Amino acid sequence: MAATKGALTTAALALLAGCSAGCRPLYVARLGIEHLRYVSRARPIEQVAAETSDPALRAKLELVLAVREFARAQGLDVGGSYLKVADTEG
């Protein structure tokens, strides 16, 4: 729910920024809609890694999680970044 709320806020800000930058409103609205579609398709990386039959994809996703853990171990605030992934080719 929070991700959807954040996505809506992002889309609204993009729309406002686009309108003030001289872009056509329909173009900016379409960008917002496409962004929302992308965000709504995102799934937890752990789930995708567990379900995929592609070993190369699984290795890449597990690397992302390992990098997050390394950053956390170094005392960095990893927040909610790189927890989900969306298929942009399908």
Coordinates of N, CA and C in Angstrom, one line a residue:
M1 N 0.8 -1.2 0.0 CA 0.0 0.0 0.0 C 0.9 1.3 0.0
A2 N 1.9 1.3 0.8 CA 2.8 2.4 0.9 C 3.5 2.6 -0.4
A3 N 3.9 1.5 -1.1 CA 4.6 1.7 -2.4 C 3.6 2.3 -3.4
T4 N 2.4 1.9 -3.4 CA 1.4 2.5 -4.3 C 1.2 4.0 -4.0
K5 N 1.1 4.3 -2.7 CA 1.0 5.7 -2.3 C 2.2 6.6 -2.8
G6 N 3.4 6.0 -2.6 CA 4.6 6.6 -3.0 C 4.6 6.8 -4.6
A7 N 4.2 5.8 -5.3 CA 4.1 5.8 -6.7 C 3.2 6.9 -7.2
L8 N 2.0 7.0 -6.5 CA 1.1 8.1 -6.9 C 1.7 9.5 -6.6
T9 N 2.4 9.6 -5.5 CA 3.0 10.9 -5.2 C 4.1 11.2 -6.3
T10 N 4.9 10.2 -6.7 CA 5.9 10.4 -7.7 C 5.3 10.8 -9.0
A11 N 4.2 10.1 -9.4 CA 3.5 10.4 -10.6 C 2.9 11.8 -10.6
A12 N 2.4 12.2 -9.5 CA 1.8 13.6 -9.4 C 2.9 14.6 -9.5
L13 N 4.0 14.4 -8.8 CA 5.1 15.3 -8.9 C 5.7 15.4 -10.3
A14 N 5.8 14.2 -11.0 CA 6.3 14.2 -12.3 C 5.4 15.0 -13.3
L15 N 4.1 14.9 -13.1 CA 3.1 15.6 -13.8 C 3.3 17.1 -13.6
L16 N 3.4 17.5 -12.4 CA 3.5 18.9 -12.1 C 4.9 19.5 -12.7
A17 N 5.9 18.7 -12.5 CA 7.2 19.1 -13.0 C 7.2 19.2 -14.5
G18 N 6.6 18.3 -15.1 CA 6.5 18.2 -16.6 C 5.7 19.4 -17.2
C19 N 4.6 19.7 -16.5 CA 3.8 20.9 -16.9 C 4.6 22.2 -16.8
S20 N 5.3 22.3 -15.7 CA 6.1 23.6 -15.5 C 7.3 23.6 -16.4
A21 N 7.7 22.5 -16.9 CA 8.9 22.5 -17.8 C 8.6 22.7 -19.3
G22 N 7.3 22.8 -19.6 CA 6.9 23.1 -21.0 C 6.5 21.8 -21.7
C23 N 6.6 20.6 -21.1 CA 6.2 19.4 -21.8 C 4.7 19.4 -21.9
R24 N 4.2 18.7 -22.9 CA 2.8 18.6 -23.1 C 2.2 17.7 -22.0
P25 N 1.1 18.1 -21.4 CA 0.5 17.4 -20.3 C 0.2 16.0 -20.6
L26 N -0.2 15.7 -21.8 CA -0.6 14.3 -22.1 C 0.7 13.4 -22.1
Y27 N 1.8 13.9 -22.6 CA 3.0 13.2 -22.5 C 3.5 12.9 -21.1
V28 N 3.4 13.9 -20.3 CA 3.8 13.7 -18.9 C 2.8 12.7 -18.2
A29 N 1.5 12.8 -18.5 CA 0.5 11.9 -17.9 C 0.8 10.5 -18.3
R30 N 1.2 10.3 -19.6 CA 1.5 8.9 -20.0 C 2.8 8.4 -19.3
L31 N 3.8 9.2 -19.1 CA 4.9 8.8 -18.3 C 4.5 8.3 -16.9
G32 N 3.6 9.1 -16.3 CA 3.2 8.7 -15.0 C 2.4 7.4 -15.0
I33 N 1.6 7.2 -16.0 CA 0.9 6.0 -16.1 C 1.8 4.8 -16.3
E34 N 2.8 4.9 -17.1 CA 3.8 3.9 -17.4 C 4.6 3.6 -16.1
H35 N 4.9 4.6 -15.4 CA 5.6 4.4 -14.1 C 4.8 3.6 -13.2
L36 N 3.5 3.9 -13.1 CA 2.6 3.2 -12.2 C 2.5 1.7 -12.6
R37 N 2.4 1.5 -13.9 CA 2.4 0.1 -14.4 C 3.6 -0.7 -14.0
Y38 N 4.8 0.0 -14.1 CA 6.0 -0.7 -13.8 C 6.1 -1.0 -12.3
V39 N 5.7 0.0 -11.4 CA 5.7 -0.2 -10.0 C 4.8 -1.3 -9.5
S40 N 3.6 -1.3 -10.2 CA 2.6 -2.3 -9.8 C 3.0 -3.7 -10.1
R41 N 3.9 -3.9 -11.1 CA 4.4 -5.2 -11.5 C 5.5 -5.7 -10.6
A42 N 6.1 -4.8 -9.8 CA 7.3 -5.2 -9.0 C 7.0 -6.3 -8.0
R43 N 7.9 -7.2 -7.9 CA 7.7 -8.3 -6.9 C 9.0 -8.4 -6.1
P44 N 8.9 -8.9 -4.9 CA 10.1 -9.1 -4.0 C 11.2 -9.9 -4.7
I45 N 12.4 -9.4 -4.6 CA 13.5 -10.0 -5.2 C 13.7 -11.5 -4.7
E46 N 13.5 -11.7 -3.4 CA 13.6 -13.1 -2.9 C 12.7 -14.0 -3.5
Q47 N 11.4 -13.5 -3.8 CA 10.4 -14.4 -4.4 C 10.8 -14.7 -5.8
V48 N 11.2 -13.7 -6.6 CA 11.5 -13.9 -8.0 C 12.7 -14.9 -8.1
A49 N 13.7 -14.7 -7.2 CA 14.9 -15.5 -7.2 C 14.5 -17.0 -6.9
A50 N 13.6 -17.2 -6.0 CA 13.2 -18.5 -5.6 C 12.4 -19.2 -6.7
E51 N 11.7 -18.4 -7.5 CA 10.8 -19.0 -8.5 C 11.4 -19.2 -9.9
T52 N 12.5 -18.4 -10.2 CA 13.0 -18.5 -11.5 C 13.7 -19.8 -11.8
S53 N 13.7 -20.2 -13.1 CA 14.4 -21.4 -13.5 C 15.7 -21.0 -14.2
D54 N 15.9 -19.7 -14.3 CA 17.1 -19.1 -15.0 C 18.2 -18.9 -14.0
P55 N 19.3 -19.8 -14.0 CA 20.4 -19.6 -13.0 C 21.1 -18.3 -13.1
A56 N 21.2 -17.7 -14.3 CA 21.9 -16.4 -14.4 C 21.1 -15.3 -13.7
L57 N 19.8 -15.3 -13.9 CA 18.9 -14.3 -13.3 C 19.0 -14.5 -11.8
R58 N 18.9 -15.8 -11.3 CA 18.9 -16.0 -9.9 C 20.2 -15.5 -9.3
A59 N 21.3 -15.7 -9.9 CA 22.6 -15.3 -9.4 C 22.7 -13.8 -9.3
K60 N 22.1 -13.1 -10.3 CA 22.1 -11.6 -10.3 C 21.2 -11.1 -9.2
L61 N 20.1 -11.7 -9.0 CA 19.2 -11.3 -7.9 C 19.8 -11.5 -6.5
E62 N 20.4 -12.7 -6.4 CA 21.1 -13.0 -5.1 C 22.2 -12.0 -4.8
L63 N 22.9 -11.6 -5.9 CA 24.0 -10.6 -5.8 C 23.5 -9.3 -5.2
V64 N 22.3 -8.9 -5.8 CA 21.7 -7.6 -5.3 C 21.4 -7.7 -3.8
L65 N 20.9 -8.8 -3.3 CA 20.6 -9.0 -1.9 C 21.9 -9.1 -1.1
A66 N 22.9 -9.7 -1.6 CA 24.2 -9.7 -0.9 C 24.9 -8.4 -0.8
V67 N 24.7 -7.6 -1.8 CA 25.3 -6.2 -1.8 C 24.5 -5.4 -0.8
R68 N 23.2 -5.5 -0.7 CA 22.4 -4.8 0.3 C 22.9 -5.2 1.7
E69 N 23.1 -6.5 1.9 CA 23.6 -7.0 3.2 C 25.0 -6.5 3.6
F70 N 25.9 -6.4 2.6 CA 27.2 -5.9 2.7 C 27.1 -4.4 3.2
A71 N 26.3 -3.6 2.5 CA 26.1 -2.2 2.8 C 25.6 -2.1 4.2
R72 N 24.6 -2.9 4.6 CA 24.1 -2.8 6.0 C 25.2 -3.2 7.0
A73 N 26.0 -4.2 6.7 CA 27.1 -4.6 7.6 C 28.2 -3.4 7.7
Q74 N 28.3 -2.6 6.7 CA 29.2 -1.5 6.8 C 28.6 -0.3 7.5
G75 N 27.4 -0.4 7.9 CA 26.8 0.7 8.7 C 26.0 1.6 7.8
L76 N 25.8 1.3 6.6 CA 25.0 2.2 5.7 C 23.5 1.9 5.9
D77 N 22.7 3.0 5.7 CA 21.3 2.9 5.7 C 20.8 2.4 4.4
V78 N 20.4 1.2 4.2 CA 20.0 0.7 2.9 C 18.5 1.0 2.7
G79 N 17.7 1.3 3.7 CA 16.3 1.7 3.5 C 15.6 0.6 2.8
G80 N 14.7 1.0 1.9 CA 13.8 0.1 1.2 C 14.3 -0.1 -0.3
S81 N 15.5 0.3 -0.6 CA 16.0 0.2 -1.9 C 16.3 -1.2 -2.3
Y82 N 16.1 -1.5 -3.6 CA 16.5 -2.8 -4.1 C 15.9 -4.0 -3.4
L83 N 14.6 -3.9 -3.1 CA 13.9 -5.0 -2.5 C 13.0 -5.7 -3.5
K84 N 12.6 -5.0 -4.6 CA 11.7 -5.5 -5.5 C 12.3 -5.4 -6.9
V85 N 11.7 -6.2 -7.8 CA 12.2 -6.1 -9.2 C 10.9 -6.3 -10.1
A86 N 11.0 -5.7 -11.3 CA 9.9 -5.8 -12.2 C 10.4 -6.2 -13.6
D87 N 9.7 -7.1 -14.3 CA 10.1 -7.5 -15.6 C 9.7 -6.4 -16.6
T88 N 10.8 -5.8 -17.2 CA 10.5 -4.7 -18.1 C 10.5 -5.2 -19.5
E89 N 10.7 -6.5 -19.8 CA 10.7 -7.0 -21.1 C 9.5 -7.8 -21.4
G90 N 8.6 -8.0 -20.4 CA 7.5 -8.9 -20.7 C 6.2 -8.2 -20.7

